[in-house]
Short mmCIF file of C-alpha atoms in Angstrom, two decimals:
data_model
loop_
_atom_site.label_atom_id
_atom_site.label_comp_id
_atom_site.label_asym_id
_atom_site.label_seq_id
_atom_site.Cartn_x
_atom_site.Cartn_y
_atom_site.Cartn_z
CA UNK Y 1 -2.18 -11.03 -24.48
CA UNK Y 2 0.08 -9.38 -26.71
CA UNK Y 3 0.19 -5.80 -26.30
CA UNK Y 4 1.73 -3.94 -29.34
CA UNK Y 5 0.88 -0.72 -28.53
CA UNK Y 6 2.80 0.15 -25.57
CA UNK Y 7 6.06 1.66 -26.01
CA UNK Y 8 8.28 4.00 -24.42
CA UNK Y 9 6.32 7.75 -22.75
CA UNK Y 10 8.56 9.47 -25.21
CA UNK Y 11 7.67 7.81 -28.32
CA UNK Y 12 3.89 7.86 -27.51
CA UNK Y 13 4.16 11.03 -26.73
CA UNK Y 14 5.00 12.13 -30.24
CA UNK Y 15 1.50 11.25 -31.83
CA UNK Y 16 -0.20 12.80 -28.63
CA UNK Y 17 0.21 16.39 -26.75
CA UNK Y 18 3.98 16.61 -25.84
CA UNK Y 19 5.06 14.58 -22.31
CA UNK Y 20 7.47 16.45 -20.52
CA UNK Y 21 10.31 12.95 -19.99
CA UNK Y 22 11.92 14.64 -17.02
CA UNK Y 23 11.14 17.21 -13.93
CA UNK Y 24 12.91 18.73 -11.42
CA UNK Y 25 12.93 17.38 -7.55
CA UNK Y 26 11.35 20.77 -6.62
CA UNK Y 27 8.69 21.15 -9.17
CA UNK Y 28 7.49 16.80 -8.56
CA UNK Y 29 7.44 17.66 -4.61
CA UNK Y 30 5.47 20.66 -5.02
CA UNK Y 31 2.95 18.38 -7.62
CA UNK Y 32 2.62 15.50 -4.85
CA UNK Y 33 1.81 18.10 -2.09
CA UNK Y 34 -0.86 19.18 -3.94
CA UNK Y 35 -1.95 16.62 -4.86
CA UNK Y 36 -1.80 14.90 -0.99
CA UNK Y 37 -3.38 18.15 0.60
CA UNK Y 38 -6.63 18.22 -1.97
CA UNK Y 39 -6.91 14.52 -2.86
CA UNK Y 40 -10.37 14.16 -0.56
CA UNK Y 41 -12.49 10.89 -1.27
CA UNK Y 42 -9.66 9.38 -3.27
CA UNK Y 43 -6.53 9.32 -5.16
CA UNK Y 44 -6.48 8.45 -8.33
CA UNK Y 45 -8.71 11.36 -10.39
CA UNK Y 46 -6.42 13.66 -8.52
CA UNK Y 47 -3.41 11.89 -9.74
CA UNK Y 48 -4.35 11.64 -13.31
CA UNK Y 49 -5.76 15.42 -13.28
CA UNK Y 50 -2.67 16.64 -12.54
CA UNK Y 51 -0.31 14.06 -13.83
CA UNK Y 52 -1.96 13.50 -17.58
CA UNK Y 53 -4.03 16.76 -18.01
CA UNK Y 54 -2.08 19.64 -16.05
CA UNK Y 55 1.36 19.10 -16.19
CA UNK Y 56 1.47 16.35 -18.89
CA UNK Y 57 4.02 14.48 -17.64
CA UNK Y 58 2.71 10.89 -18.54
CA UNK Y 59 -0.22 10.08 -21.46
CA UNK Y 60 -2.98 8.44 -20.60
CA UNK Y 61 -1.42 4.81 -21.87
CA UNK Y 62 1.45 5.07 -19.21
CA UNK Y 63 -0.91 6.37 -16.62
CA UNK Y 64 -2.99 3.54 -16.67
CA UNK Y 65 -0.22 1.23 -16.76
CA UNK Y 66 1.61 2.58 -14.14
CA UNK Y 67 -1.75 2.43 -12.08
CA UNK Y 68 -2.52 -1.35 -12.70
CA UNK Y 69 1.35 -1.47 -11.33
CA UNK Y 70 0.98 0.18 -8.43
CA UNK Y 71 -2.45 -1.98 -7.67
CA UNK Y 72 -0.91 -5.19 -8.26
CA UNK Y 73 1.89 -4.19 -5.56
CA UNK Y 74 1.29 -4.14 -1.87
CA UNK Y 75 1.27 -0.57 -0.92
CA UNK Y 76 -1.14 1.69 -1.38
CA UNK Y 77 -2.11 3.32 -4.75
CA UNK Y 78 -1.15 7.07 -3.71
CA UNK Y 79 2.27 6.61 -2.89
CA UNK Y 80 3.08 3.86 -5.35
CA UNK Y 81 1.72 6.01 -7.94
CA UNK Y 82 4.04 8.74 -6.43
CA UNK Y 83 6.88 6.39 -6.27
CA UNK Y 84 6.58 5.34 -9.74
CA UNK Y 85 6.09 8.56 -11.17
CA UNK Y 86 9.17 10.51 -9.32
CA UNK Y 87 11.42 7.71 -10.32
CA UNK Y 88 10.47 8.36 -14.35
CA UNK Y 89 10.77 12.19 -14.21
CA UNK Y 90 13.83 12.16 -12.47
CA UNK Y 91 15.40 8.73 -10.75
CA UNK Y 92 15.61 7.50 -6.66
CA UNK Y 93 15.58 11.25 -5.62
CA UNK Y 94 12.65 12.10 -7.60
CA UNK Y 95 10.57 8.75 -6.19
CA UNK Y 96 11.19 10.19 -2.60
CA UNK Y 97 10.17 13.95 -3.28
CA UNK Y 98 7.27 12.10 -4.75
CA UNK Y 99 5.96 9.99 -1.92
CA UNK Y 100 6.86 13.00 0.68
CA UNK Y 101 5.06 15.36 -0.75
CA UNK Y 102 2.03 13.00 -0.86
CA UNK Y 103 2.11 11.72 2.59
CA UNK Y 104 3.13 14.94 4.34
CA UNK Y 105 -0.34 16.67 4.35
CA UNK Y 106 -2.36 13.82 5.17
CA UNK Y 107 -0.10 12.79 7.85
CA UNK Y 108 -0.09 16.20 9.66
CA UNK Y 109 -3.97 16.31 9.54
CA UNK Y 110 -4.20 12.95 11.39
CA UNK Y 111 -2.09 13.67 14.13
CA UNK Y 112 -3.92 16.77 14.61
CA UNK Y 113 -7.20 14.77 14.21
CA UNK Y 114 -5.83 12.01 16.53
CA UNK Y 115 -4.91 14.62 19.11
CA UNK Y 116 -8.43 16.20 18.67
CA UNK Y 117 -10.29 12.72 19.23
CA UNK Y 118 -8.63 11.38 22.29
CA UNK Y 119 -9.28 14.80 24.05
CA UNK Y 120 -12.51 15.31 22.86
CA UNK Y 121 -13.42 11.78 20.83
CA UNK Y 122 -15.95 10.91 24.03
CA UNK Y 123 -18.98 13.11 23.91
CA UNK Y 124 -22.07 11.69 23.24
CA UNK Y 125 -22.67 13.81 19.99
CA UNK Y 126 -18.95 13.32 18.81
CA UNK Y 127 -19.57 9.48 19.08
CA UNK Y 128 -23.12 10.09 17.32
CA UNK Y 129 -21.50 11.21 14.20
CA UNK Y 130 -18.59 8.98 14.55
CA UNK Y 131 -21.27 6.46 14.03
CA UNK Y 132 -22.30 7.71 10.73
CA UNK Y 133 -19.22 8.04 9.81
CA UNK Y 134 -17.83 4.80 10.18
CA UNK Y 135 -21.48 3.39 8.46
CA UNK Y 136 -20.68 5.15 5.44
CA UNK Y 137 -17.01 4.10 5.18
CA UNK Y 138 -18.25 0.07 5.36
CA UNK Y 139 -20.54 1.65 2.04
CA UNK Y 140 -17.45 3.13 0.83
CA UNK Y 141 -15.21 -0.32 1.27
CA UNK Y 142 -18.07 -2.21 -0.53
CA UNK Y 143 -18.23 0.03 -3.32
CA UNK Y 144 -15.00 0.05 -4.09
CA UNK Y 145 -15.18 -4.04 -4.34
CA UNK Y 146 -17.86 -4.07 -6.28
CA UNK Y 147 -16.46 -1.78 -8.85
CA UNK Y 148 -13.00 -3.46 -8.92
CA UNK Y 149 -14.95 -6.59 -9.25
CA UNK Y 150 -16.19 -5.19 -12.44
CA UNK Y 151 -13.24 -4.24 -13.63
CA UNK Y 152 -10.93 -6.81 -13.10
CA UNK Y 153 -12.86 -10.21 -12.72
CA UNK Y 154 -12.28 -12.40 -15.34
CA UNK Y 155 -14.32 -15.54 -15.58
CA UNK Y 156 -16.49 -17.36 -13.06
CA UNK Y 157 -13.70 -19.29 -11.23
CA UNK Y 158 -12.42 -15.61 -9.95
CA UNK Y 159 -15.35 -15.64 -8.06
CA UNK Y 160 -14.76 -18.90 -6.46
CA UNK Y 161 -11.19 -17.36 -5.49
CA UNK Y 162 -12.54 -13.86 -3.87
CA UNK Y 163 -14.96 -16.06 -1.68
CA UNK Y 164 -12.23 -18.65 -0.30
CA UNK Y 165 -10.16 -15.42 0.85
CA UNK Y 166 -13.46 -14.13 2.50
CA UNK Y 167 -14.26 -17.24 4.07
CA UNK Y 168 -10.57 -18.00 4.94
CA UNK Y 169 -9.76 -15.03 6.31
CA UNK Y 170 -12.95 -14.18 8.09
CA UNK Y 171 -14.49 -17.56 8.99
CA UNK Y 172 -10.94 -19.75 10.11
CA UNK Y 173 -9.21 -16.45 10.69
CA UNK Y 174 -6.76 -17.62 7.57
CA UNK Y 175 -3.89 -14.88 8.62
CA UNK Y 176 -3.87 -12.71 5.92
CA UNK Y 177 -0.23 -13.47 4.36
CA UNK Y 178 -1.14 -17.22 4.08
CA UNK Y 179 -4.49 -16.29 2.30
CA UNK Y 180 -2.46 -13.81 0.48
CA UNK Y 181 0.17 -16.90 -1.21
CA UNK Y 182 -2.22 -19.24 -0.69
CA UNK Y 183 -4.91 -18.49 -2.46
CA UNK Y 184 -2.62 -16.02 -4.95
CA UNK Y 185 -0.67 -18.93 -5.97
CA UNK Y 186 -3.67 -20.99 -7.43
CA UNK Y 187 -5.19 -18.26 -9.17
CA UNK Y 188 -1.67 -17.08 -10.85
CA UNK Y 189 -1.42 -20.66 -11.86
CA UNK Y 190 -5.41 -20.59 -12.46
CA UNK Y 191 -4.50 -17.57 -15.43
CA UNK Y 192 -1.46 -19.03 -16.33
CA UNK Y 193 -0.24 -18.36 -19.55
CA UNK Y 194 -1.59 -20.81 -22.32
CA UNK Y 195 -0.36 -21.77 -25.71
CA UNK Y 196 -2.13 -20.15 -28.58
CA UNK Y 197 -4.32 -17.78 -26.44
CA UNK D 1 9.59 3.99 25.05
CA UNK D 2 9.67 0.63 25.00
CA UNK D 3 5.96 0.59 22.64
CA UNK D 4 8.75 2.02 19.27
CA UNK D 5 10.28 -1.46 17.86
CA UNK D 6 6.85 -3.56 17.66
CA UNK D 7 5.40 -0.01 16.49
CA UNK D 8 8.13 -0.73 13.48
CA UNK D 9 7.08 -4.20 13.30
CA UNK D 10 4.05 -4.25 13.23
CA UNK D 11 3.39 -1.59 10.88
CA UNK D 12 6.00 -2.99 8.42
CA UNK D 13 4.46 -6.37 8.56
CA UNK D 14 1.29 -4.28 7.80
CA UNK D 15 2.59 -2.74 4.94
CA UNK D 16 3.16 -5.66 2.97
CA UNK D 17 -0.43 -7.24 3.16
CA UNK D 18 -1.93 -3.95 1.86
CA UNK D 19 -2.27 -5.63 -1.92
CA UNK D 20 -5.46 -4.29 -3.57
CA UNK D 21 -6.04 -1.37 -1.01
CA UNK D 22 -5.29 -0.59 2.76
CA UNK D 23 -8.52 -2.17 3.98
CA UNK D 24 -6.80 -5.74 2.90
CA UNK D 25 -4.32 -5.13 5.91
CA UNK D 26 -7.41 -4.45 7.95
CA UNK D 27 -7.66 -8.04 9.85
CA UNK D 28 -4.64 -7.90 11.04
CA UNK D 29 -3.89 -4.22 11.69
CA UNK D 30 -7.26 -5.28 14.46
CA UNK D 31 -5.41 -8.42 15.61
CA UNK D 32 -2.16 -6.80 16.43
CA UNK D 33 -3.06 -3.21 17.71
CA UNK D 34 -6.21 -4.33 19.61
CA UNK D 35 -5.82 -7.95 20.87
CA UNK D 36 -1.71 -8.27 20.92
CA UNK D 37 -0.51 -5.01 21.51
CA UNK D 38 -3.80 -3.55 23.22
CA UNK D 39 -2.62 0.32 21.69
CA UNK D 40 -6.20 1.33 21.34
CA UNK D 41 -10.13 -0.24 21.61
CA UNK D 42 -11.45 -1.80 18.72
CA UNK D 43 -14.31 1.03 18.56
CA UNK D 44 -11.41 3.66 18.29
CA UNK D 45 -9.55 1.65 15.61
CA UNK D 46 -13.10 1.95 13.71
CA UNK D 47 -13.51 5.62 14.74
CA UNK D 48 -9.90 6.35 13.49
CA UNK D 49 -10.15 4.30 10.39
CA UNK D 50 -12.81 6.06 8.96
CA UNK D 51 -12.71 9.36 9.71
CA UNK D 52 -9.00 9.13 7.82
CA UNK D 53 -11.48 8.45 5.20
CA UNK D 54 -11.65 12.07 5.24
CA UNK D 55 -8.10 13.04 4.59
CA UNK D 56 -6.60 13.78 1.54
CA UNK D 57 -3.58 11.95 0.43
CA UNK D 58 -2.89 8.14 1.22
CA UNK D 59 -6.49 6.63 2.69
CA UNK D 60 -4.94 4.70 6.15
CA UNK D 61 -2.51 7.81 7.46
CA UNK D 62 -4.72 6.72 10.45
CA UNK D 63 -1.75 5.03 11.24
CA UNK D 64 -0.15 8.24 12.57
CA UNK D 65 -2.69 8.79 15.51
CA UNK D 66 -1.54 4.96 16.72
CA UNK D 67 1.82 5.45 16.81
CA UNK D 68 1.64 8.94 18.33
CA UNK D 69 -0.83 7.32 21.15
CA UNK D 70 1.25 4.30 21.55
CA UNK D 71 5.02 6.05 21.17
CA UNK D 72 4.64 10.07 21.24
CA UNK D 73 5.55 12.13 18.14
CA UNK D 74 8.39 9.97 17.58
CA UNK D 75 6.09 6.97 17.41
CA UNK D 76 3.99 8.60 14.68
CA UNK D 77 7.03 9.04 12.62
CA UNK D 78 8.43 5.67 13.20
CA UNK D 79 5.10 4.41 11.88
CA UNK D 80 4.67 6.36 8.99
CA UNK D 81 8.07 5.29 7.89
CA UNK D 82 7.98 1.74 8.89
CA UNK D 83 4.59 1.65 6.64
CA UNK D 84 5.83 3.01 3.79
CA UNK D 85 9.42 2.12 3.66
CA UNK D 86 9.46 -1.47 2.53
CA UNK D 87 6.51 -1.40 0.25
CA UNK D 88 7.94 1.83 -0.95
CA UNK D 89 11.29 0.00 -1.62
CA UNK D 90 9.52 -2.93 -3.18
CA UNK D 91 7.59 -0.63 -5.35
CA UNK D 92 10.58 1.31 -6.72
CA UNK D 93 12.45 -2.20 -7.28
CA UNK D 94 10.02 -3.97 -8.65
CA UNK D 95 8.61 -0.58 -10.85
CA UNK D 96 11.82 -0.91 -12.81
CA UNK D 97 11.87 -4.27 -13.48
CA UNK D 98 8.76 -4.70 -14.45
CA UNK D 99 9.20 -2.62 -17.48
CA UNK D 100 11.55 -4.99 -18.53
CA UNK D 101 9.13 -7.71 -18.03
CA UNK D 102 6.92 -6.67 -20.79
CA UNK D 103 7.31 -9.94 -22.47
CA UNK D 104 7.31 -12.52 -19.83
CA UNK D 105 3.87 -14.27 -20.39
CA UNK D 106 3.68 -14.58 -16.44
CA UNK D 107 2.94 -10.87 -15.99
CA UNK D 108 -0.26 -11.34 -17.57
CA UNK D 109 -0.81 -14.03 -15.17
CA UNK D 110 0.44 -12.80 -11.65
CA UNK D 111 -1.95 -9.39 -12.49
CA UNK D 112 -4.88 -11.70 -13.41
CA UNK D 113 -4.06 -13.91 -10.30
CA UNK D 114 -3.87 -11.25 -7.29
CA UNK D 115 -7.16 -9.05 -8.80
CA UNK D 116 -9.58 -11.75 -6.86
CA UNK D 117 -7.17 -12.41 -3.78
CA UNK D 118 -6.87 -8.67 -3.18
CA UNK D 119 -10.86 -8.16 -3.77
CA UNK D 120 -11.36 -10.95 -1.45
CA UNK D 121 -8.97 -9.54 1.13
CA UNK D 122 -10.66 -6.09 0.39
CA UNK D 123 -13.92 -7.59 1.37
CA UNK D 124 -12.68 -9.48 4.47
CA UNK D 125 -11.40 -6.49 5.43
CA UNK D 126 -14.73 -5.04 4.99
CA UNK D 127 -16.90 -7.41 7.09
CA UNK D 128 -13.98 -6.85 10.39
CA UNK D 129 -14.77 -3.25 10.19
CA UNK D 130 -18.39 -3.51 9.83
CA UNK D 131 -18.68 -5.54 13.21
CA UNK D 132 -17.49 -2.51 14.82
CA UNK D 133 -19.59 0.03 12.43
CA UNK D 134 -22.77 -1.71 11.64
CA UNK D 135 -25.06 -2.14 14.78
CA UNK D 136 -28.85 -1.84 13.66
CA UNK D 137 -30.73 -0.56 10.97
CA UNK D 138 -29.64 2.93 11.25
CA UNK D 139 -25.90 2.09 10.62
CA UNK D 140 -26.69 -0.49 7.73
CA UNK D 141 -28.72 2.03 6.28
CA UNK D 142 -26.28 4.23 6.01
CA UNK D 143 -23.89 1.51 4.87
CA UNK D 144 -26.33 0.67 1.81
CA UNK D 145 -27.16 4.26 1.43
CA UNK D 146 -24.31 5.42 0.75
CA UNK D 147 -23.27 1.84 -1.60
CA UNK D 148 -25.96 2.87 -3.53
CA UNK D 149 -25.52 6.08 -4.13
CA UNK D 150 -21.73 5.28 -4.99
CA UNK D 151 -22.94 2.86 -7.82
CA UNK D 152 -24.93 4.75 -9.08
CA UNK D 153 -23.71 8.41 -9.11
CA UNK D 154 -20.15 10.56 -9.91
CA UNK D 155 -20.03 11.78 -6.37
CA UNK D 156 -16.98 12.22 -4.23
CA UNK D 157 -16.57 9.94 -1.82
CA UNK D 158 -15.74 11.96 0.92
CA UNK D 159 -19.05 13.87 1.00
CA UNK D 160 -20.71 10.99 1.03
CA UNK D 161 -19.00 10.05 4.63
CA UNK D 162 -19.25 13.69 5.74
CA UNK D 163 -23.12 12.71 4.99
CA UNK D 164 -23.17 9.69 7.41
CA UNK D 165 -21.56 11.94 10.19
CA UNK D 166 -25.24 14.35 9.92
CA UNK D 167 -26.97 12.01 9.79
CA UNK D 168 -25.17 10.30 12.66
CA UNK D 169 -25.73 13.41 14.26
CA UNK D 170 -29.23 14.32 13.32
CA UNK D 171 -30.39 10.84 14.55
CA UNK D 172 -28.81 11.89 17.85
CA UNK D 173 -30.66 15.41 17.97
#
């Protein structure tokens, strides 16, 4: 698993398009509220639009990276992503203007949208498409493990691994942190690292 | 209010099993605000869950209508923070380090290890919400429909559950 090709932003930013190494406080705030008031159906092509390809503050490489980071991590991917990125551009202050500004916006719609549903959340046609809505999001879950499965399955034993957490958590109500070590442990020491590989 | 320190707790404890995606904390998010702490139905929890699949920004700040139902505006905030502090601290922490790890042979293995664990917990996550989404063949239609699609097709995600509320809607009419 060696991995010569990473190195520092600033050094593979000199064969690519410049990477801006630092930002102001301000100017990473005003990025993550933009990014947390458009970012519908999903983070991450929002985050790398802006990130990568508008403001060029990371390459691709250290995009990437920094994403299979923030996945590996509990927490979710927009505001570790906005934590990690705020901390390179500009250190602890940075990683907070970071994960404000991408909270903020979402936050303020839900309360409003909470408000909205327990007033009004009752009427036969709001419950209708509440339905439909909540039908679609199990499609959205699902697609999202099937393409992650894709991705970042490695071998047939990962299978075996993915269905004891199902099973565990769902069948013998497994609480999720034991799952979590449980079944995390073997499969760390399932890939662990080999001689000669 | 009384509801603020297990709003704190529970939302913290949350936090930390959200590995893979928010919908791994989902089991227990159910167990605790539902069963335990009784803070809302299990068909609101469902309702709330996915139309904060709607937002922009992080996917569960469904969170914030809980905490304001359970503890007023101060709840909300208490539950935003509680939700994002530790795994935000843990992030940040670990972030740094981990450059340093580059080397270790273990990182290899720890990312290789959690990827089926954290689709697992993904999909357990999954099947709790759908026993509050998917009723009959109108609702797993839409379920599959919209899977399908996803697979298949660059489409935003979002407009795809904007689609299940018509036809939610139009199967109503």
């Amino acid at each position: 698993m060696s991995n010569p090709g990473v190195e520092s932003a600033a050094e593979a930013g000199a064969a690519a398009p410049p990477v801006a190494a630092t930002a102001s406080v301000l100017r990473i705030f005003v990025a993550f509220l933009v990014i947390g008031s458009t970012s519908f159906g999903g983070p991450v092509p929002y985050l790398r639009e802006h990130l990568v390809t508008r403001r060029r503050w990371l390459d691709d490489k250290t995009f990437v990276e920094l994403l299979s980071i923030s996945q590996s991590l509990p927490g979710l991917n927009a505001t570790n992503m906005a934590i990690l990125v705020g901390d390179r551009l500009a250190g602890p202050r940075g990683a907070l203007a970071g994960v404000i500004g991408m909270c903020l916006p979402g936050a303020i719609i839900m309360f409003v949208v909470g408000v909205l549903y327990r007033e009004h959340g009752a009427y036969a046609w709001t419950t209708a498409a509440l339905k439909g809505v909540a039908a679609a999001s199990v499609g959205l879950v699902l697609a999202t493990v099937v393409q992650l499965s894709e991705k970042s399955l490695d071998g047939r034993f990962d299978f075996v691994f993915v269905a004891v957490t199902v099973v565990a958590v769902e069948h013998f109500h497994v609480s999720v942190p034991v799952a979590l070590i449980g079944v995390g442990a073997a499969a760390i020491l399932w890939h662990r690292p080999r001689r000669g590989t | 209010m009384h509801q603020w320190g297990a709003l704190v707790r529970v939302f913290a404890y949350l936090s930390l099993l959200t590995v893979g995606g928010g919908m791994a904390a989902f089991p227990e998010l159910k167990a605790e605000s539902v069963e335990v702490h009784q803070w809302l139905t299990f068909s609101q929890l469902v309702h709330l869950y996915s139309v904060g699949q709607l937002s922009p920004g992080p996917n569960m700040m469904m969170i914030v209508p809980i905490g304001d139902w359970a503890g007023g505006i101060v709840g909300a905030i208490l539950v935003v923070l509680a939700f994002f502090g530790p795994t935000g601290l843990l992030t940040f922490g670990v972030g740094r380090a981990w450059n340093r790890l580059e080397a270790w042979p273990w990182r290899a293995s720890i990312q290789k290890g959690l990827a089926p664990v954290s689709i697992g917990l993904l999909l357990a996550g999954c099947f709790s919400i759908a026993k509050g989404a998917i009723f009959g063949l109108d609702t797993a239609a839409i379920a599959v429909g919209v899977l399908l699609i996803l697979l298949r097709y660059k489409v935003n995600p979002a407009l795809l559950v904007l689609g299940g509320a018509a036809v939610g809607l139009l199967a109503y009419l």
